[in-house]
XYZ file of C-alpha atoms in Angstrom:
581
model
C -11.189 -19.541 2.762
C -9.236 -16.367 2.628
C -9.370 -14.328 6.025
C -7.855 -11.028 4.672
C -11.296 -9.044 5.205
C -11.507 -10.443 8.578
C -7.908 -9.463 9.426
C -8.571 -5.991 8.074
C -11.724 -5.680 10.580
C -10.292 -7.181 13.652
C -6.542 -6.129 13.782
C -7.574 -2.818 15.434
C -9.522 -5.030 18.002
C -6.586 -7.217 18.888
C -4.437 -4.065 19.297
C -7.201 -2.653 21.609
C -6.896 -5.985 23.744
C -3.125 -5.493 23.962
C -3.818 -1.831 25.011
C -6.226 -3.135 27.664
C -3.525 -5.263 29.141
C -0.856 -2.603 29.262
C -0.487 -0.565 32.577
C -2.079 2.855 32.488
C 1.349 4.631 33.235
C 2.737 3.122 29.789
C 1.484 5.871 27.819
C 4.081 5.758 24.976
C 3.730 2.103 24.746
C -0.126 2.303 24.438
C 0.422 4.881 21.583
C 2.968 2.680 19.940
C 0.622 -0.341 19.929
C -2.071 1.711 18.580
C -0.091 3.003 15.802
C 1.268 -0.457 15.173
C -2.242 -1.823 14.911
C -3.405 0.778 12.377
C -0.269 0.530 10.363
C -0.981 -3.261 9.983
C -4.508 -2.388 9.101
C -3.269 -0.007 6.372
C -0.717 -2.464 5.121
C -3.447 -5.168 4.678
C -5.657 -2.480 3.033
C -2.916 -1.399 0.471
C -2.476 -4.975 -0.026
C -6.069 -5.783 -0.881
C -6.301 -2.650 -2.989
C -3.419 -3.702 -5.335
C -4.983 -7.243 -5.397
C -8.394 -6.025 -6.366
C -9.339 -6.992 -9.867
C -11.734 -4.123 -10.866
C -12.556 -5.721 -14.328
C -13.946 -8.919 -12.769
C -17.078 -7.429 -11.115
C -19.824 -8.055 -13.585
C -22.927 -6.556 -11.693
C -24.203 -5.395 -8.318
C -25.293 -8.712 -7.081
C -22.449 -10.968 -7.789
C -18.611 -10.480 -8.220
C -17.709 -9.720 -4.788
C -13.944 -10.489 -4.040
C -12.310 -11.981 -0.945
C -15.644 -13.198 0.205
C -15.879 -14.799 3.608
C -19.243 -16.404 4.392
C -20.040 -18.368 7.501
C -23.156 -19.315 9.326
C -23.169 -17.156 12.499
C -26.465 -17.453 14.069
C -29.061 -19.990 13.100
C -31.952 -21.971 14.362
C -35.235 -23.498 13.439
C -38.444 -21.572 14.034
C -40.628 -24.573 13.383
C -43.360 -23.739 10.967
C -42.113 -20.342 10.430
C -38.844 -21.587 8.609
C -35.355 -21.019 9.769
C -33.789 -17.915 11.393
C -30.282 -17.294 9.891
C -27.704 -14.486 10.289
C -24.416 -14.895 8.434
C -20.913 -13.487 9.047
C -20.783 -12.322 5.359
C -18.017 -9.931 4.191
C -16.735 -8.890 0.821
C -15.461 -6.123 -1.167
C -16.240 -4.708 -4.769
C -15.518 -1.490 -6.602
C -17.909 0.479 -4.380
C -16.208 -0.410 -1.042
C -12.523 -0.733 -2.198
C -11.766 2.971 -2.073
C -13.374 3.319 1.310
C -11.300 0.489 2.639
C -8.012 1.981 1.568
C -9.335 5.496 2.763
C -10.062 4.140 6.235
C -6.617 2.725 6.419
C -4.705 5.721 5.545
C -6.996 8.104 7.886
C -6.688 5.582 10.777
C -2.903 5.997 10.723
C -2.896 9.865 10.338
C -5.469 10.037 13.224
C -3.048 8.177 15.607
C -0.109 10.414 14.710
C -2.404 13.412 15.200
C -3.366 12.057 18.601
C 0.193 11.717 19.860
C -0.080 14.736 22.065
C -3.237 13.507 23.733
C -2.365 13.264 27.564
C -5.724 13.066 29.225
C -6.818 9.378 30.122
C -4.515 7.976 27.269
C -5.502 4.446 27.605
C -9.203 5.031 27.344
C -8.698 7.378 24.526
C -6.745 4.803 22.256
C -9.062 1.957 23.281
C -11.983 3.857 22.075
C -10.190 4.962 18.967
C -9.335 1.234 17.978
C -12.881 0.240 18.513
C -14.016 2.773 16.253
C -11.649 1.874 13.447
C -12.864 -1.837 13.690
C -16.370 -0.587 13.398
C -15.837 1.641 10.542
C -14.033 -0.950 8.685
C -16.617 -3.450 9.423
C -19.315 -1.286 7.709
C -17.366 -0.867 4.556
C -16.957 -4.794 4.342
C -20.318 -6.276 5.619
C -22.497 -7.846 3.025
C -25.151 -8.991 5.672
C -27.438 -6.119 6.715
C -27.520 -7.407 10.362
C -23.663 -7.321 10.554
C -23.525 -3.974 8.951
C -26.107 -2.714 11.334
C -24.041 -4.016 14.159
C -20.988 -2.102 13.156
C -23.043 0.763 12.313
C -24.581 0.974 15.723
C -21.270 0.223 17.488
C -19.676 3.309 15.902
C -21.875 5.409 18.183
C -20.514 4.504 21.487
C -16.786 5.247 20.746
C -17.470 8.592 18.922
C -19.915 9.595 21.710
C -17.163 9.288 24.431
C -14.423 10.518 22.396
C -16.291 13.809 21.826
C -17.985 13.894 25.248
C -14.629 13.248 27.228
C -11.859 14.794 25.137
C -13.904 17.475 23.456
C -14.256 21.367 24.067
C -16.114 23.403 26.472
C -19.613 22.219 25.141
C -18.520 18.684 24.515
C -21.472 16.927 26.430
C -24.062 19.020 24.304
C -22.272 18.184 21.179
C -21.808 14.448 22.017
C -25.407 14.130 22.996
C -26.718 15.692 20.115
C -24.544 13.507 17.781
C -25.806 10.523 19.468
C -29.478 11.469 19.457
C -29.557 12.237 15.764
C -27.611 9.255 14.851
C -29.726 7.007 16.993
C -32.858 8.241 15.408
C -31.516 7.433 12.028
C -30.464 4.030 13.138
C -33.912 3.150 14.244
C -35.376 4.142 10.890
C -32.869 1.808 9.330
C -33.659 -0.977 11.990
C -37.508 -0.882 11.155
C -36.747 -1.256 7.376
C -34.035 -4.050 7.968
C -36.670 -5.924 10.067
C -39.304 -5.567 7.103
C -36.774 -6.789 4.549
C -35.873 -9.912 6.603
C -39.610 -10.962 6.892
C -39.862 -10.478 3.055
C -36.527 -12.024 1.580
C -35.345 -15.539 1.467
C -31.854 -16.928 0.633
C -32.593 -19.359 -2.338
C -29.384 -21.308 -1.726
C -30.002 -21.879 1.969
C -33.670 -22.695 1.251
C -32.482 -25.392 -1.316
C -30.181 -26.927 1.472
C -33.196 -26.819 4.003
C -35.434 -28.666 1.486
C -32.563 -31.245 0.906
C -31.967 -30.200 -2.883
C -28.361 -29.783 -2.218
C -26.011 -30.781 0.503
C -25.162 -28.499 3.534
C -22.176 -26.411 2.843
C -22.534 -27.210 -0.863
C -22.806 -24.264 -3.324
C -26.008 -24.325 -5.157
C -25.624 -23.940 -9.035
C -27.162 -20.920 -10.762
C -29.832 -23.054 -12.201
C -30.875 -24.348 -9.117
C -31.050 -20.885 -7.461
C -33.127 -19.661 -10.511
C -35.375 -22.747 -9.960
C -35.927 -21.922 -6.333
C -36.814 -18.212 -7.137
C -39.289 -19.477 -9.761
C -40.737 -21.988 -7.073
C -41.014 -19.120 -4.599
C -42.943 -16.915 -6.983
C -45.229 -19.728 -7.811
C -45.887 -20.335 -4.017
C -44.855 -23.879 -4.045
C -42.342 -23.484 -1.165
C -43.590 -24.249 2.266
C -43.381 -21.797 4.878
C -41.363 -24.165 7.097
C -38.809 -24.633 4.323
C -38.165 -20.886 3.825
C -34.688 -19.428 5.144
C -35.079 -15.868 5.462
C -31.840 -13.805 5.078
C -30.102 -10.430 5.967
C -28.000 -10.969 2.846
C -27.715 -7.674 1.053
C -27.064 -9.322 -2.277
C -30.169 -11.451 -1.811
C -32.272 -8.367 -1.051
C -31.074 -6.883 -4.387
C -32.926 -9.544 -6.522
C -36.641 -8.920 -6.696
C -37.137 -12.775 -7.398
C -36.027 -13.395 -3.643
C -39.056 -11.473 -2.208
C -41.628 -13.674 -0.809
C -45.114 -13.193 -2.589
C -47.496 -11.509 -0.281
C -44.817 -10.050 2.013
C -44.901 -6.398 2.933
C -42.076 -5.259 0.923
C -42.797 -7.437 -2.104
C -43.575 -5.213 -5.218
C -46.904 -6.878 -5.637
C -47.997 -6.528 -2.130
C -50.277 -3.454 -2.904
C -49.756 -2.234 0.714
C -49.830 1.596 1.015
C -49.135 4.005 3.818
C -49.942 7.781 3.524
C -51.229 6.972 0.011
C -47.540 5.670 -0.960
C -46.686 2.219 -1.672
C -45.036 0.627 1.411
C -41.735 0.126 -0.563
C -41.563 3.737 -0.977
C -42.078 4.657 2.606
C -39.450 2.004 3.567
C -37.041 3.802 0.999
C -37.699 7.253 2.584
C -37.106 5.725 6.095
C -33.694 4.113 5.347
C -32.851 7.155 3.066
C -33.483 9.470 6.137
C -31.219 7.075 8.392
C -28.314 7.483 6.062
C -28.920 11.084 5.220
C -28.540 12.075 8.847
C -24.953 10.237 8.588
C -23.994 11.955 5.298
C -25.202 14.757 6.562
C -27.626 16.363 4.170
C -29.714 19.539 4.895
C -31.973 19.533 6.782
C -30.654 17.046 9.090
C -27.129 18.322 9.117
C -27.303 20.512 12.298
C -25.449 18.045 14.625
C -22.284 18.159 12.361
C -20.929 21.619 13.017
C -21.426 21.281 16.832
C -19.658 17.963 16.653
C -16.821 19.299 14.699
C -16.346 22.368 16.760
C -16.163 20.410 20.122
C -14.384 17.337 19.025
C -10.596 17.215 19.407
C -8.718 17.558 16.075
C -7.972 13.786 15.507
C -11.680 12.972 16.052
C -12.853 15.644 13.808
C -10.374 14.207 11.163
C -11.942 10.705 11.563
C -15.474 12.179 11.611
C -15.149 14.128 8.471
C -12.873 11.703 6.539
C -14.482 8.227 7.195
C -17.604 8.393 9.439
C -19.628 10.728 7.046
C -18.723 8.366 4.265
C -20.638 5.585 5.844
C -23.891 7.522 5.149
C -23.048 7.788 1.479
C -21.846 4.352 1.389
C -25.136 3.082 2.906
C -27.107 4.861 0.133
C -25.092 3.096 -2.689
C -24.773 -0.297 -1.112
C -28.194 -0.606 0.326
C -30.970 1.972 -0.264
C -30.621 2.116 -4.066
C -30.060 -1.325 -5.030
C -32.631 -2.819 -2.621
C -35.548 -0.172 -3.612
C -34.467 0.754 -7.109
C -38.049 1.552 -7.843
C -38.199 4.046 -5.204
C -34.769 5.273 -6.087
C -35.865 6.197 -9.606
C -39.196 7.551 -8.454
C -37.443 9.890 -5.819
C -34.394 10.819 -7.967
C -35.320 14.498 -8.207
C -36.098 14.650 -4.497
C -32.647 13.207 -3.637
C -30.837 15.333 -6.150
C -32.797 18.423 -4.950
C -31.383 17.587 -1.219
C -27.913 17.356 -2.826
C -28.196 20.631 -4.541
C -29.618 22.259 -1.288
C -26.753 20.952 0.746
C -24.319 22.302 -1.822
C -25.573 25.840 -1.870
C -26.821 25.995 1.831
C -23.526 24.630 3.115
C -21.447 26.878 1.053
C -23.399 30.138 2.152
C -23.097 29.000 5.914
C -19.367 28.410 5.462
C -19.166 31.992 3.912
C -20.736 33.357 6.970
C -18.421 31.613 9.481
C -15.578 33.310 11.483
C -14.670 30.082 13.141
C -12.326 28.491 10.793
C -13.267 24.901 12.114
C -16.936 25.676 11.630
C -16.207 26.920 8.142
C -14.604 23.699 7.142
C -17.522 21.787 8.778
C -20.097 23.548 6.651
C -17.922 22.898 3.645
C -18.137 19.149 4.364
C -22.104 19.593 4.230
C -21.602 21.400 0.799
C -19.094 18.920 -0.629
C -21.201 15.817 0.601
C -24.245 17.276 -1.518
C -22.251 16.364 -4.684
C -22.453 12.607 -3.420
C -26.219 12.796 -3.445
C -26.313 14.754 -6.812
C -24.180 12.203 -8.507
C -25.913 9.278 -7.076
C -29.417 10.620 -7.909
C -28.430 11.013 -11.609
C -27.867 7.208 -11.977
C -25.338 7.704 -14.601
C -22.103 5.970 -14.601
C -20.271 9.278 -14.564
C -22.356 10.599 -11.801
C -22.085 7.478 -9.632
C -18.401 7.222 -10.159
C -18.041 10.861 -9.190
C -20.102 10.274 -5.953
C -17.556 7.524 -4.923
C -14.702 9.543 -5.862
C -16.006 12.524 -4.077
C -16.238 10.339 -0.870
C -12.733 9.198 -1.303
C -11.231 12.659 -2.367
C -13.251 14.387 0.415
C -11.983 11.884 2.934
C -8.297 12.803 2.051
C -8.910 16.653 1.708
C -11.164 17.022 4.683
C -8.652 15.272 6.749
C -5.971 17.689 5.741
C -8.314 20.628 6.420
C -9.107 19.734 10.053
C -5.484 18.965 10.615
C -4.350 22.396 9.563
C -6.939 24.123 11.911
C -5.448 21.803 14.698
C -2.126 23.110 13.956
C -3.122 26.908 14.678
C -5.461 25.836 17.469
C -2.573 24.055 19.250
C -0.413 27.148 19.246
C -3.022 29.947 19.929
C -5.960 27.954 21.401
C -7.970 29.890 19.228
C -9.165 29.478 15.555
C -11.135 32.717 14.854
C -10.347 34.158 11.437
C -10.463 37.740 12.459
C -7.985 37.075 15.245
C -5.098 36.414 12.899
C -3.417 38.094 9.906
C -0.260 37.744 8.112
C 0.496 34.294 9.322
C 2.400 33.446 6.091
C 5.278 35.743 7.556
C 5.706 33.450 10.709
C 4.432 30.097 9.212
C 5.477 29.848 5.646
C 5.472 26.190 5.553
C 2.092 25.930 7.334
C 0.667 28.531 5.027
C 1.870 26.401 1.999
C -0.161 23.385 3.266
C -3.278 25.511 3.894
C -3.152 26.806 0.363
C -2.875 23.181 -0.954
C -5.844 22.003 1.212
C -7.957 25.105 0.396
C -7.234 24.731 -3.287
C -7.728 20.999 -3.394
C -11.203 21.260 -1.666
C -12.259 24.138 -3.960
C -11.571 21.878 -6.987
C -8.374 23.178 -8.448
C -7.419 21.035 -11.596
C -4.719 18.704 -10.637
C -6.405 17.646 -7.422
C -8.575 14.951 -6.578
C -11.554 17.234 -5.769
C -11.602 18.501 -9.436
C -12.034 15.100 -10.758
C -14.765 14.169 -8.379
C -16.829 17.288 -9.042
C -16.213 17.143 -12.904
C -17.649 13.644 -12.940
C -20.710 14.558 -10.778
C -21.509 17.536 -12.946
C -21.038 15.613 -16.161
C -23.321 12.890 -14.782
C -25.989 15.128 -13.565
C -25.941 17.332 -16.687
C -26.318 14.317 -19.054
C -28.713 12.621 -16.763
C -32.017 13.974 -18.680
C -31.000 12.122 -21.795
C -29.179 9.126 -20.421
C -31.429 8.089 -17.592
C -34.316 10.709 -17.494
C -33.722 11.284 -13.642
C -32.701 14.838 -13.148
C -33.589 18.156 -14.478
C -30.569 19.870 -15.939
C -30.813 23.083 -13.976
C -29.767 21.042 -10.904
C -26.182 20.674 -12.468
C -26.309 24.529 -13.190
C -27.088 25.420 -9.714
C -24.374 23.093 -8.301
C -21.798 25.080 -10.344
C -22.759 28.122 -8.143
C -21.674 26.003 -5.139
C -18.194 25.823 -6.716
C -18.044 29.419 -6.985
C -19.123 29.976 -3.497
C -16.558 27.428 -2.040
C -13.907 29.463 -4.027
C -15.147 32.676 -2.230
C -15.103 31.369 1.384
C -11.658 29.571 1.020
C -9.987 32.572 -0.761
C -11.553 35.024 1.570
C -10.326 33.145 4.703
C -7.002 32.832 3.090
C -6.661 36.452 2.448
C -7.835 37.540 5.845
C -5.693 35.211 7.938
C -2.361 34.703 6.034
C -1.642 37.707 3.959
C -0.784 41.147 4.823
C 1.243 42.504 7.964
C 1.500 40.103 10.696
C -0.910 40.646 13.538
C -2.627 38.533 16.218
C -5.497 39.593 18.582
C -3.917 41.200 21.797
C -5.423 38.797 24.330
C -3.850 35.813 22.323
C -0.363 37.330 22.184
C 0.849 36.251 25.683
C -0.112 32.607 25.538
C 0.222 32.143 21.699
C 3.427 30.626 20.468
C 3.288 31.045 16.695
C 5.975 28.660 15.245
C 6.092 26.663 11.919
C 5.291 23.024 11.362
C 6.888 20.367 13.445
C 8.322 17.039 12.224
C 4.935 15.156 13.432
C 2.847 17.740 11.700
C 4.878 17.329 8.442
C 4.362 13.480 8.814
C 0.526 13.956 8.897
C 0.202 16.657 6.136
C 2.749 15.537 3.539
C 1.110 12.260 2.643
C -2.495 13.612 2.404
C -1.079 16.336 0.133
C 0.774 13.817 -2.094
C -2.298 11.520 -2.212
C -4.682 14.407 -3.201
C -2.286 15.311 -5.947
C -1.752 11.717 -7.087
C -5.459 10.807 -7.281
C -5.942 14.222 -9.114
C -3.376 13.473 -11.915
C -3.915 9.824 -12.135
C -7.754 9.248 -11.560
C -7.530 5.932 -13.182
C -6.058 4.596 -9.985
C -9.388 4.602 -8.318
C -11.674 4.730 -11.383
C -10.312 1.400 -12.830
C -11.319 -0.267 -9.440
C -14.741 1.112 -9.411
C -15.751 1.258 -13.009
C -17.347 -2.177 -13.622
C -19.013 -2.254 -10.164
C -20.601 1.205 -11.023
C -21.824 -0.004 -14.414
C -23.330 -3.127 -12.829
C -24.977 -0.788 -10.058
C -26.600 1.657 -12.654
C -27.631 -1.111 -14.736
C -29.477 -3.123 -11.828
C -31.195 0.078 -10.487
C -32.289 1.262 -13.694
C -33.492 -2.140 -14.949
C -35.156 -3.168 -11.818
C -36.372 0.337 -10.887
C -38.260 0.643 -14.175
C -39.724 -2.859 -14.114
C -40.956 -2.456 -10.552
C -42.239 1.120 -11.154
C -44.425 -0.022 -14.044
C -45.803 -2.807 -11.835
C -46.431 -0.532 -8.923
C -48.343 2.012 -11.159
C -50.367 -0.782 -12.724
C -51.431 -1.887 -9.238
C -52.198 1.440 -7.894
C -54.323 2.635 -10.957
C -56.380 -0.602 -10.811
């Protein structure tokens, strides 16, 4: 078995153990070990990315690469079958970009954290635990394992904001924790419901003695087990229920009569229970995206978080929400995904416009960028809701691109805050005269974020708009006006970025009088170049050569859309027939 993915997940944890053993006074040693751990993780992520074969993934249920699957927790429940949780990790086109992004941003975040001098050991321990949790989320194919990593992200982020944040850090950390915990509880309820409703046909065949333990079952045997399940010829005591996400994608693995089986006929609030489950898990991940109207924790968290943690939050933690929608929500509930496509697309458009308008009204540069994240993540929802190849590819590309660009945006905010301890737009003017190199990177970051051709953001937005505009004919999922309204969001993003640029960086040099005594306005340091140059190059590289990512995602996205559209339409027809009896 190849242990590449395990090394990706647990390298930061090993580095954390080394940090734990180091004396507190060895601050530079602690930072060096943390940097070394994240550099090793990045090296493995790059090797994985280069070795990943995007053409080999056939559909959304099979074709995962570098798979590691081990029985983790398992015991007999007597007449109720067997309880089983697996250590099941793998990578496909949906996750490969997120893995690479996590490796890149992890290293950049450590470099950005180099000036941290408050409780250094505790800070970097939490940082490394956070990196392990995020990478685990992107690689887990067992729902329980995914949930474990998803929940574990809460604690490091809570303390990183609550201890090292700004004046209102306790409020921001608590708000982040409560919002995310509520979303996690929604996901937990659905996860339990799915576990009681789905079997692992291969493990069930082993339990029945039809194939030896640790011997892979043939495809024909798996189909036979699924047929026996639907015919009701498998005894309850022989059933091995599962948290496997790929197993949950297959309707034939749902136990007849179970709560979430398409034939169950169970309703709640006049909706099929599957639809209610979809809405719950959708809400859980939308909080993480975040989408309007469950976005209000994000600006507070960003404003109070230290710069490196804002970088991690915007660049990779928000992507866990979008990734969860693509990995779990739509493939497991394709009928509800198709039924609520206009609702999800509408939330995306609302986030695009509302986030952009809020950004336009902001005087705090960091809060402006926080609201721009809400706006740009709306494109992920819009592309996903279209269920077209272009739209879903655009959603994945947007998550990757926004990860690079948002990291750069929060870093440039951190540069001016480190010098002036202030980030109010109206308190600065003509900074280009004193900080020309810094201004150049701000221009690159702003233009990349607003979708200038040549940068990765343009490719992402173009694909989403193409997918959503063609959706009425291609999939019948979205009305065309949603794509038209989303274009207005692009115009608004140009407005708030260019207006902020004009006010802060051009004209005669001026700084608010109360800041003049303590502010040291100087250009970029070598460390800051080391953070910003790689991100600028990558945003440009993936803007000029989009095939670098699209070649990896294309087949997985095709399998995803075919799976959701095929199963969704079949299950919708069944549900409508049952409800209209």
